[in-house]
Short mmCIF file of C-alpha atoms in Angstrom, two decimals:
data_model
loop_
_atom_site.label_atom_id
_atom_site.label_comp_id
_atom_site.label_asym_id
_atom_site.label_seq_id
_atom_site.Cartn_x
_atom_site.Cartn_y
_atom_site.Cartn_z
CA MET A 109 -25.23 27.91 38.52
CA HIS A 110 -27.91 25.65 38.37
CA LYS A 111 -29.06 26.62 35.00
CA ALA A 112 -25.38 25.61 34.02
CA LEU A 113 -25.68 22.26 35.63
CA HIS A 114 -28.87 21.54 33.64
CA TRP A 115 -27.27 22.27 30.38
CA PHE A 116 -24.55 20.09 31.32
CA LEU A 117 -27.00 17.37 32.03
CA ALA A 118 -28.45 17.67 28.78
CA LEU A 119 -25.55 17.57 26.82
CA THR A 120 -24.27 14.76 28.59
CA ALA A 121 -27.70 12.81 28.04
CA LEU A 122 -27.42 13.88 24.22
CA ILE A 123 -24.02 12.71 23.88
CA ALA A 124 -24.77 9.37 25.74
CA LEU A 125 -27.81 8.86 23.17
CA LEU A 126 -25.72 9.70 20.18
CA ALA A 127 -23.01 7.00 21.09
CA VAL A 128 -25.72 4.13 21.88
CA ALA A 129 -27.36 5.00 18.57
CA GLY A 130 -23.81 4.70 17.05
CA CYS A 131 -23.22 1.41 18.67
CA GLY A 132 -26.58 0.15 17.38
CA GLY A 133 -25.47 0.71 13.81
CA ASP A 134 -22.31 -0.94 13.94
CA ASP A 135 -23.96 -3.97 15.76
CA GLU A 136 -26.22 -4.15 12.95
CA GLU A 137 -23.53 -4.08 10.36
CA SER A 138 -20.94 -6.86 11.94
CA ALA A 139 -23.94 -9.16 12.09
CA GLY A 140 -23.91 -9.76 8.57
CA GLY A 141 -26.55 -12.06 7.92
CA GLY A 142 -26.07 -14.29 10.81
CA ASP A 143 -29.75 -14.34 12.05
CA SER A 144 -30.67 -16.19 9.68
CA ALA A 145 -28.53 -19.20 10.97
CA GLU A 146 -30.41 -22.17 12.28
CA GLN A 147 -30.12 -22.47 15.90
CA ALA A 148 -26.55 -23.33 16.49
CA LYS A 149 -25.35 -26.35 18.57
CA GLN A 150 -24.67 -25.10 22.11
CA PHE A 151 -20.79 -26.29 23.30
CA PRO A 152 -19.89 -26.95 26.91
CA ALA A 153 -19.18 -23.69 28.79
CA ASP A 154 -15.46 -24.59 29.66
CA THR A 155 -14.32 -24.72 25.57
CA THR A 156 -13.57 -22.14 23.90
CA MET A 157 -16.46 -22.39 21.51
CA GLY A 158 -18.85 -22.26 24.91
CA LYS A 159 -17.13 -19.22 25.74
CA LEU A 160 -17.37 -17.44 22.77
CA GLN A 161 -21.07 -18.45 22.60
CA ASP A 162 -21.35 -16.81 26.36
CA LYS A 163 -20.13 -13.71 24.89
CA GLY A 164 -22.04 -13.85 21.49
CA GLU A 165 -19.13 -12.46 19.81
CA ILE A 166 -16.02 -13.93 17.75
CA ALA A 167 -13.39 -11.67 17.34
CA ILE A 168 -11.63 -12.52 14.24
CA GLY A 169 -8.44 -10.72 12.86
CA VAL A 170 -8.61 -10.22 9.07
CA LYS A 171 -6.84 -8.02 6.57
CA TYR A 172 -8.17 -4.38 5.88
CA ASP A 173 -6.22 -3.70 2.87
CA VAL A 174 -5.96 -7.27 0.65
CA PRO A 175 -8.63 -7.09 -1.79
CA PRO A 176 -10.33 -9.62 -2.67
CA PHE A 177 -9.18 -11.45 0.55
CA GLY A 178 -10.04 -8.96 3.30
CA PHE A 179 -10.62 -5.29 2.68
CA LYS A 180 -12.95 -2.28 3.97
CA ASN A 181 -15.34 -1.44 0.83
CA PRO A 182 -14.43 2.06 0.75
CA GLN A 183 -18.26 2.86 -0.57
CA SER A 184 -20.00 1.02 2.62
CA GLY A 185 -17.19 0.82 5.15
CA ASP A 186 -17.80 -3.10 5.13
CA ILE A 187 -15.22 -5.50 5.61
CA GLU A 188 -15.55 -8.08 2.61
CA GLY A 189 -13.45 -10.73 0.91
CA PHE A 190 -13.26 -14.22 0.84
CA ASP A 191 -11.62 -14.65 4.48
CA VAL A 192 -14.66 -12.63 5.65
CA ASP A 193 -16.88 -14.74 4.45
CA ILE A 194 -15.31 -18.01 5.75
CA GLY A 195 -15.16 -16.16 9.23
CA LYS A 196 -18.86 -15.34 8.79
CA ALA A 197 -18.98 -19.31 8.12
CA ILE A 198 -17.61 -19.86 11.45
CA ALA A 199 -19.55 -17.44 13.61
CA ASP A 200 -22.73 -18.73 12.16
CA LYS A 201 -21.56 -22.21 13.08
CA LEU A 202 -21.46 -21.11 16.39
CA GLY A 203 -24.52 -18.87 15.89
CA VAL A 204 -22.36 -15.84 17.30
CA LYS A 205 -21.58 -12.23 15.73
CA PRO A 206 -18.87 -11.87 13.90
CA LYS A 207 -16.23 -8.72 15.17
CA PHE A 208 -14.15 -8.15 12.23
CA ILE A 209 -10.71 -6.36 13.77
CA GLU A 210 -7.69 -5.42 11.76
CA ALA A 211 -4.72 -7.95 11.74
CA ILE A 212 -1.70 -6.75 9.41
CA SER A 213 1.17 -9.58 8.93
CA ASP A 214 3.00 -8.02 11.56
CA ASN A 215 0.69 -8.02 14.86
CA ARG A 216 -1.64 -11.29 13.86
CA ILE A 217 0.35 -13.69 15.59
CA PRO A 218 1.00 -11.28 19.08
CA PHE A 219 -3.09 -10.80 18.58
CA LEU A 220 -3.98 -14.92 19.04
CA GLN A 221 -1.57 -14.98 21.74
CA ASN A 222 -3.01 -11.75 24.05
CA GLY A 223 -6.44 -12.98 23.19
CA THR A 224 -7.31 -9.51 21.21
CA ALA A 225 -8.44 -12.22 18.20
CA ASP A 226 -9.71 -15.71 18.86
CA LEU A 227 -9.27 -16.46 15.23
CA ILE A 228 -7.35 -15.28 12.54
CA LEU A 229 -8.09 -15.51 8.80
CA SER A 230 -5.81 -12.77 7.13
CA THR A 231 -4.07 -14.63 3.90
CA MET A 232 -1.99 -16.23 6.64
CA THR A 233 0.45 -18.80 4.91
CA ILE A 234 0.88 -22.17 6.93
CA ASN A 235 4.79 -22.60 7.90
CA LYS A 236 6.57 -24.44 10.69
CA GLU A 237 8.04 -21.32 12.22
CA ARG A 238 4.77 -19.99 12.75
CA ASP A 239 3.22 -23.45 13.91
CA GLN A 240 5.46 -23.25 16.69
CA GLU A 241 3.58 -20.13 17.96
CA ILE A 242 0.24 -20.60 17.25
CA ASP A 243 -1.88 -23.75 15.49
CA PHE A 244 -3.46 -23.84 12.32
CA SER A 245 -6.25 -24.83 10.74
CA GLU A 246 -6.36 -27.13 7.78
CA PRO A 247 -5.55 -24.91 4.84
CA TYR A 248 -8.39 -23.52 3.39
CA TYR A 249 -6.75 -21.84 0.26
CA VAL A 250 -3.49 -22.43 -1.91
CA ALA A 251 -2.28 -19.25 -3.41
CA ARG A 252 1.26 -19.13 -5.16
CA GLY A 253 3.92 -16.93 -4.91
CA ARG A 254 4.20 -14.64 -8.03
CA VAL A 255 6.32 -11.17 -9.08
CA LEU A 256 4.30 -8.16 -10.07
CA VAL A 257 5.85 -5.72 -12.42
CA PRO A 258 4.61 -2.40 -14.27
CA GLN A 259 3.30 -3.50 -18.01
CA ASN A 260 6.78 -2.04 -19.42
CA SER A 261 9.06 -3.60 -17.36
CA LYS A 262 12.11 -5.80 -18.27
CA ILE A 263 12.01 -7.80 -15.41
CA THR A 264 10.48 -11.49 -16.43
CA GLY A 265 10.46 -13.35 -13.13
CA VAL A 266 12.59 -13.70 -10.03
CA ALA A 267 15.76 -14.39 -11.56
CA ASP A 268 15.49 -10.87 -12.80
CA LEU A 269 15.71 -9.55 -9.47
CA LYS A 270 19.38 -8.73 -9.29
CA GLN A 271 21.58 -6.17 -7.88
CA GLY A 272 20.12 -2.49 -8.18
CA THR A 273 16.66 -3.82 -8.46
CA SER A 274 14.03 -3.47 -5.59
CA VAL A 275 11.23 -5.35 -4.44
CA CYS A 276 8.58 -4.92 -1.96
CA THR A 277 6.74 -7.35 0.27
CA ALA A 278 5.18 -7.02 3.79
CA LEU A 279 7.12 -6.88 7.13
CA GLY A 280 6.92 -10.33 9.05
CA SER A 281 5.54 -11.97 5.83
CA THR A 282 7.06 -15.47 4.47
CA TYR A 283 8.43 -13.50 1.44
CA GLU A 284 10.48 -11.77 3.59
CA GLU A 285 12.72 -14.69 4.10
CA ASN A 286 11.75 -15.97 0.29
CA LEU A 287 13.07 -13.00 -1.28
CA LYS A 288 16.31 -13.10 0.91
CA LYS A 289 16.97 -16.67 -0.49
CA GLN A 290 15.72 -16.50 -4.28
CA ALA A 291 16.82 -12.58 -4.87
CA PRO A 292 19.54 -11.96 -2.30
CA ASP A 293 20.72 -8.89 -4.52
CA ALA A 294 17.67 -7.18 -4.72
CA GLU A 295 16.93 -4.34 -2.13
CA ARG A 296 13.98 -5.47 -0.08
CA LYS A 297 11.32 -2.95 1.02
CA LEU A 298 9.79 -4.53 3.98
CA VAL A 299 6.53 -2.24 4.76
CA ASP A 300 3.36 -2.83 6.85
CA SER A 301 0.77 -3.33 4.05
CA TYR A 302 0.33 -4.38 0.57
CA SER A 303 -1.50 -1.16 -0.30
CA GLU A 304 1.64 0.39 0.82
CA CYS A 305 3.64 -1.69 -1.89
CA LEU A 306 1.06 -0.57 -4.59
CA GLU A 307 1.60 2.85 -3.90
CA LEU A 308 5.36 2.11 -4.21
CA ILE A 309 5.36 -0.07 -7.56
CA GLN A 310 3.08 3.05 -8.93
CA ASN A 311 5.23 6.10 -7.90
CA GLY A 312 8.13 4.07 -9.26
CA ALA A 313 10.14 3.70 -5.95
CA VAL A 314 10.49 -0.11 -6.49
CA ASP A 315 10.75 -1.99 -9.14
CA ALA A 316 8.72 -5.37 -8.25
CA VAL A 317 6.23 -6.46 -5.82
CA SER A 318 6.41 -10.21 -4.51
CA THR A 319 3.58 -11.95 -2.75
CA ASP A 320 0.91 -14.12 -3.12
CA ASP A 321 -1.18 -14.04 -6.79
CA VAL A 322 -4.63 -13.66 -4.68
CA ILE A 323 -2.82 -10.34 -3.39
CA LEU A 324 -1.04 -9.17 -6.65
CA THR A 325 -4.59 -9.85 -8.89
CA GLY A 326 -6.34 -7.54 -5.94
CA MET A 327 -3.47 -4.82 -7.13
CA ILE A 328 -4.28 -5.71 -10.58
CA ILE A 329 -7.90 -5.16 -10.41
CA GLN A 330 -7.08 -1.94 -9.29
CA ASP A 331 -4.57 -0.80 -11.41
CA ASP A 332 -4.09 -2.41 -14.93
CA SER A 333 -1.12 -1.48 -15.81
CA LEU A 334 0.30 -3.98 -13.85
CA LYS A 335 1.15 -7.53 -14.68
CA LEU A 336 2.17 -10.88 -13.20
CA VAL A 337 5.30 -12.45 -14.54
CA GLY A 338 7.34 -15.34 -14.23
CA ASP A 339 6.52 -19.00 -12.59
CA GLU A 340 5.31 -19.39 -9.33
CA LEU A 341 7.99 -19.08 -6.62
CA THR A 342 6.30 -20.96 -3.87
CA THR A 343 3.02 -22.58 -2.70
CA GLU A 344 1.32 -20.78 -0.12
CA PRO A 345 -1.26 -22.77 1.88
CA TYR A 346 -3.43 -20.30 3.60
CA GLY A 347 -4.58 -21.25 7.12
CA ALA A 348 -6.92 -20.14 10.13
CA GLY A 349 -4.58 -18.94 13.00
CA ILE A 350 -5.70 -20.30 16.41
CA LYS A 351 -4.34 -19.83 19.59
CA ASP A 352 -1.55 -22.28 20.76
CA GLY A 353 -2.71 -25.79 21.94
CA ASP A 354 -6.63 -25.18 21.88
CA ALA A 355 -7.23 -28.47 20.16
CA ALA A 356 -10.92 -28.44 20.38
CA PHE A 357 -11.46 -25.40 18.76
CA LYS A 358 -9.10 -26.42 15.88
CA GLU A 359 -11.25 -29.26 15.50
CA PHE A 360 -14.27 -27.12 15.52
CA VAL A 361 -12.75 -24.73 12.92
CA ASP A 362 -11.48 -27.60 11.08
CA SER A 363 -14.96 -29.37 10.66
CA THR A 364 -16.60 -26.09 9.80
CA ILE A 365 -14.01 -25.33 7.06
CA ALA A 366 -14.35 -29.02 5.46
CA GLU A 367 -18.21 -28.43 5.29
CA PHE A 368 -17.79 -25.27 3.47
CA LYS A 369 -15.43 -26.87 1.05
CA SER A 370 -17.75 -29.63 0.34
CA ASP A 371 -20.89 -28.27 0.20
CA GLY A 372 -20.32 -25.81 -2.59
CA ARG A 373 -20.04 -22.57 -0.53
CA TRP A 374 -16.08 -22.75 -1.22
CA LYS A 375 -16.69 -22.50 -4.99
CA GLN A 376 -19.26 -19.96 -4.48
CA THR A 377 -17.39 -17.79 -2.60
CA HIS A 378 -14.08 -18.44 -4.71
CA GLU A 379 -16.34 -17.54 -8.04
CA LYS A 380 -17.63 -14.28 -6.05
CA TRP A 381 -14.06 -13.25 -5.65
CA VAL A 382 -11.32 -14.58 -7.30
CA SER A 383 -12.13 -16.42 -10.47
CA GLN A 384 -14.66 -14.16 -11.83
CA TYR A 385 -11.36 -11.87 -11.94
CA THR A 386 -8.90 -14.44 -12.71
CA ASP A 387 -11.10 -16.85 -15.24
CA GLU A 388 -9.52 -19.51 -13.69
CA PRO A 389 -12.28 -21.81 -11.67
CA GLN A 390 -10.89 -23.77 -8.96
CA GLU A 391 -11.84 -26.67 -6.73
CA PRO A 392 -11.45 -26.54 -2.76
CA PRO A 393 -7.71 -27.20 -1.86
CA THR A 394 -7.19 -30.96 -0.60
CA MET A 395 -3.82 -30.56 0.69
CA THR A 396 -3.60 -31.28 4.17
CA LEU A 397 -2.18 -29.36 7.24
CA GLN A 398 0.66 -32.11 7.48
CA GLU A 399 1.38 -31.46 3.44
CA ALA A 400 1.46 -27.75 3.87
CA LEU A 401 3.80 -27.74 6.58
CA GLU A 402 6.09 -29.93 4.91
CA ALA A 403 5.93 -27.86 1.81
CA THR A 404 6.73 -24.92 3.29
CA SER A 405 9.58 -26.04 5.50
CA MET B 343 20.74 2.60 15.34
CA TRP B 344 23.45 4.42 12.77
CA VAL B 345 20.89 5.01 10.28
CA THR B 346 18.97 6.84 12.81
CA VAL B 347 22.01 8.71 13.66
CA ARG B 348 22.43 9.75 10.44
CA LEU B 349 18.95 10.96 9.62
CA VAL B 350 18.69 12.93 12.57
CA ALA B 351 22.08 14.47 11.83
CA ILE B 352 21.42 15.27 8.38
CA ALA B 353 18.03 16.17 9.31
CA PHE B 354 19.18 18.88 12.06
CA ALA B 355 21.53 20.50 9.92
CA ILE B 356 18.67 21.08 7.33
CA ALA B 357 16.42 22.20 10.50
CA ILE B 358 19.17 24.77 11.64
CA GLY B 359 20.32 26.21 8.00
CA ALA B 360 16.43 26.44 6.97
CA GLY B 361 15.32 27.33 10.60
CA THR B 362 18.29 30.29 11.25
CA LEU B 363 17.30 31.72 7.65
CA VAL B 364 13.56 31.89 8.61
CA ALA B 365 14.42 33.12 11.82
CA ALA B 366 16.01 35.77 10.48
CA LEU B 367 13.09 36.44 8.24
CA ARG B 368 10.59 36.70 11.00
CA VAL B 369 12.52 39.38 12.94
CA ALA B 370 13.60 41.12 9.87
CA PRO B 371 12.56 44.89 9.93
CA ASN B 372 10.22 44.56 7.16
CA VAL B 373 6.68 43.26 7.24
CA LEU B 374 6.58 41.64 4.24
CA LEU B 375 9.56 39.48 5.49
CA GLN B 376 8.28 39.06 8.68
CA ARG B 377 4.76 37.53 6.64
CA VAL B 378 6.41 35.11 4.55
CA GLY B 379 8.67 33.60 7.51
CA GLY B 380 5.18 33.34 9.63
CA VAL B 381 3.74 31.79 6.68
CA TYR B 382 6.49 29.10 6.58
CA VAL B 383 6.35 28.51 10.10
CA GLU B 384 2.73 28.05 10.59
CA THR B 385 2.76 25.84 7.58
CA PHE B 386 5.66 23.25 8.56
CA ARG B 387 4.68 23.52 11.97
CA ASN B 388 0.92 22.71 11.49
CA ILE B 389 1.14 19.73 8.83
CA PRO B 390 1.85 16.29 10.94
CA LEU B 391 5.30 15.09 10.02
CA LEU B 392 3.36 11.62 8.43
CA VAL B 393 1.81 13.66 6.15
CA LEU B 394 4.85 15.74 4.98
CA LEU B 395 6.70 12.15 4.16
CA PHE B 396 3.65 11.02 2.08
CA ILE B 397 3.78 14.32 -0.15
CA SER B 398 7.50 14.88 -0.23
CA PHE B 399 7.86 10.99 -1.21
CA ALA B 400 4.80 9.90 -2.58
CA GLY B 401 3.62 12.96 -3.98
CA LEU B 402 6.44 14.08 -5.47
CA ARG B 403 7.63 10.70 -6.93
CA ARG B 404 4.02 10.61 -8.99
CA ALA B 405 4.92 14.14 -10.07
CA GLY B 406 7.91 12.82 -11.77
CA VAL B 407 10.33 13.90 -9.46
CA PRO B 408 12.34 10.84 -8.40
CA VAL B 409 13.25 11.76 -4.85
CA SER B 410 14.73 9.06 -2.74
CA ALA B 411 13.70 7.75 0.61
CA TRP B 412 16.56 9.11 2.11
CA VAL B 413 16.38 12.66 0.48
CA ALA B 414 12.52 12.98 1.63
CA GLY B 415 13.21 11.46 5.29
CA THR B 416 15.68 13.89 6.12
CA ALA B 417 14.18 16.55 4.35
CA SER B 418 10.87 16.28 5.53
CA LEU B 419 12.10 15.71 9.61
CA GLY B 420 14.76 18.95 8.56
CA ILE B 421 11.76 21.16 7.50
CA TYR B 422 9.11 20.13 9.77
CA THR B 423 11.78 20.34 12.91
CA SER B 424 13.05 24.13 10.89
CA ALA B 425 9.74 25.69 11.77
CA TYR B 426 10.33 24.81 15.50
CA VAL B 427 13.55 25.81 15.43
CA ALA B 428 12.67 29.33 13.54
CA GLU B 429 10.39 29.81 16.82
CA VAL B 430 13.05 29.30 19.11
CA LEU B 431 15.68 31.60 17.69
CA ARG B 432 13.16 34.18 17.18
CA SER B 433 12.38 33.95 20.91
CA GLY B 434 16.04 33.94 21.47
CA VAL B 435 16.56 37.25 19.48
CA PHE B 436 14.01 38.65 21.58
CA SER B 437 15.53 37.62 24.73
CA VAL B 438 18.22 40.20 23.78
CA SER B 439 17.40 43.97 24.80
CA ARG B 440 16.39 46.05 22.02
CA GLY B 441 19.09 48.59 23.49
CA GLN B 442 21.83 46.63 22.45
CA ILE B 443 20.60 46.75 18.41
CA GLU B 444 20.26 50.29 18.86
CA ALA B 445 23.42 50.39 20.22
CA ALA B 446 25.32 48.46 17.62
CA LEU B 447 23.24 50.37 14.96
CA SER B 448 24.38 53.63 16.32
CA LEU B 449 28.10 52.40 16.35
CA GLY B 450 27.69 52.13 12.60
CA TYR B 451 27.05 48.68 11.86
CA THR B 452 24.55 47.76 9.38
CA TYR B 453 21.32 45.85 10.91
CA PRO B 454 22.70 42.36 9.38
CA GLU B 455 26.00 43.02 10.72
CA ALA B 456 24.39 43.91 14.21
CA MET B 457 22.36 40.57 14.08
CA ARG B 458 25.37 38.45 13.02
CA ARG B 459 27.93 40.27 15.55
CA VAL B 460 25.71 41.51 18.43
CA VAL B 461 22.25 39.69 18.74
CA LEU B 462 22.67 36.04 16.97
CA PRO B 463 25.57 35.04 19.24
CA GLN B 464 23.44 35.94 22.37
CA ALA B 465 20.68 34.54 21.15
CA PHE B 466 22.49 31.37 20.44
CA ARG B 467 23.18 31.19 24.08
CA THR B 468 20.14 31.24 25.37
CA VAL B 469 18.41 29.06 23.10
CA ILE B 470 21.19 26.04 23.82
CA SER B 471 18.50 23.96 25.97
CA PRO B 472 15.34 24.36 23.90
CA LEU B 473 17.38 23.35 21.02
CA GLY B 474 18.36 20.33 23.06
CA SER B 475 14.86 19.49 23.22
CA LEU B 476 14.70 19.89 19.66
CA ILE B 477 17.01 17.54 18.87
CA ILE B 478 15.19 14.89 21.26
CA ALA B 479 12.29 15.48 19.39
CA MET B 480 13.68 14.80 16.28
CA ILE B 481 15.13 11.51 17.65
CA LYS B 482 11.81 10.14 18.35
CA ASN B 483 10.25 11.51 15.39
CA SER B 484 12.71 9.86 13.35
CA ALA B 485 10.88 6.55 13.93
CA ILE B 486 7.69 8.08 12.00
CA ILE B 487 10.17 7.58 9.19
CA GLY B 488 10.96 4.00 10.07
CA VAL B 489 7.45 3.15 10.20
CA SER B 490 6.21 5.31 7.11
CA LEU B 491 5.72 4.18 3.11
CA LEU B 492 9.76 5.37 3.20
CA ALA B 493 10.63 2.07 4.95
CA LEU B 494 14.03 3.15 5.87
CA PRO B 495 15.79 0.52 8.17
CA ASP B 496 16.24 2.95 11.20
CA LEU B 497 16.10 1.58 15.03
CA LEU B 498 12.55 0.98 15.03
CA LYS B 499 12.23 -0.66 11.85
CA THR B 500 15.19 -2.97 12.72
CA ALA B 501 13.24 -3.75 15.97
CA ARG B 502 10.34 -4.85 13.98
CA LEU B 503 12.44 -6.92 11.66
CA ILE B 504 13.61 -8.47 14.52
CA GLN B 505 10.42 -9.09 15.87
CA SER B 506 8.82 -10.31 13.01
CA ARG B 507 11.47 -12.89 12.73
CA THR B 508 11.85 -14.21 16.25
CA PHE B 509 8.49 -13.26 17.39
CA ASP B 510 10.03 -11.82 20.96
CA THR B 511 8.19 -8.90 20.91
CA ASN B 512 9.14 -7.75 24.21
CA GLU B 513 12.75 -8.46 23.86
CA ALA B 514 12.58 -6.63 20.70
CA PHE B 515 11.27 -3.26 21.69
CA PHE B 516 12.84 -3.10 24.99
CA TRP B 517 16.17 -3.12 23.19
CA ALA B 518 14.57 -0.33 20.80
CA ALA B 519 13.47 1.66 23.83
CA VAL B 520 17.30 1.44 25.10
CA GLY B 521 18.63 2.36 22.16
CA TYR B 522 16.37 5.81 21.57
CA LEU B 523 17.17 6.52 25.28
CA LEU B 524 21.14 6.01 24.77
CA LEU B 525 20.74 8.37 21.90
CA THR B 526 18.79 10.73 23.67
CA GLY B 527 20.73 10.34 27.20
CA SER B 528 23.94 11.27 25.15
CA VAL B 529 22.41 14.05 23.34
CA THR B 530 21.02 15.31 26.96
CA LEU B 531 24.75 15.14 28.15
CA VAL B 532 26.35 17.34 25.37
CA ILE B 533 23.47 19.72 26.22
CA ARG B 534 23.96 20.25 29.79
CA VAL B 535 28.09 20.80 29.13
CA LEU B 536 27.41 23.29 26.61
CA GLU B 537 24.77 24.96 28.85
CA SER B 538 27.11 25.06 31.70
CA LYS B 539 29.91 26.58 29.47
CA TYR B 540 27.98 29.08 27.35
CA ALA B 541 24.55 29.37 28.85
CA ILE B 542 23.53 32.68 30.19
CA ARG B 543 22.32 32.61 33.55
CA ARG B 544 20.51 35.43 34.65
#
């Protein structure tokens, strides 16, 4: 009996040790260069910034499957992308660790509302409906809605998505509504993530995928038998999602993004994730939140 | 809701058909046939439904077989459940005493005849309630089809469509839960009636 107890204790200790070691590894990973940041300004304890500084961590909801904006690097297991770099800039400014969690189109707004995430950076288009549920930062990126088809497809644009064709987009995304208006007769396949749309177009279950050009570019990077067709359906200004009514935090996020745009980091990041694949260098967007809300209403 | 009902109804027909066949193999007086039945049951009972869905839809399509989402969904759920049906039926057959088969054989029935006329009618009566549980499990498992790659607009998917449009998470899923309870509840009622009519009490 005694012997068994000893073994049990030893095993428990071993498991605990392993668990601690495992956590240590994770922490280092998520720190992601935040150590080098100069001493961050301390915010009053009753603001969201202050609370996050107390906690030493900010939970940021990003996509895990939308290269090049937010994706899990299959080799290293790290979360990377344009959205992730903006998230790191915001965490650096606070002097806290960014903790990236997966937020799919369908759950990101509930995540903000129930406090699972402090901030959402997941290729989220600014629109009025969402603006009633949450607050948006100023636009940090402006994407354009396009249609993706296989190289040999006869479809040349959204007008060709007629009766008998099918098109895939994410459940809860703005394209759900968009396609209903612009391609009312096409069958809409609504799935949880764009990686599923990629699978469906590759195996021929759908004829087209429609969403933001950056996401579609990510699919072409993975599979060059696909191409973009037609004119832009929509303009999709991306904003960071903030809990409804948190004006001080919004101001903080806005100013951090404005700095990111003006000091050259935006262009560097864009080059790193987007324009090296598209050969179309871009300037940071100048669209304001107000314009974005009007453009997408 | 009707998508869910149709999915489950078609899948149940497949499950009963395939399950009965496999159960027959499992109790056949031939070791090779028993083995075949055993492999079938262990294969499909031990692969998660979601994986079956992926293989039967994405896998087959990539292999050049243009299965539709409906076919892949009903076939996967049907085949998955058929493994359980086969096990339930087999235990039903074993609940009929050996002596009855022997009696039937000695009266000049062939083995398949003895099965069909003597054993299976009694076996079906003992398995009414476990089969009912399987239908209920199917109704709930059908939700996996809705959230999978197949993206069929079943009860759960519809609730999520509504949720994504209205952001009314609690309300959408509350009504989805009510929908599932209505479906499973009516199945339970039917099973109770069948049981009180046919089930053997021992």
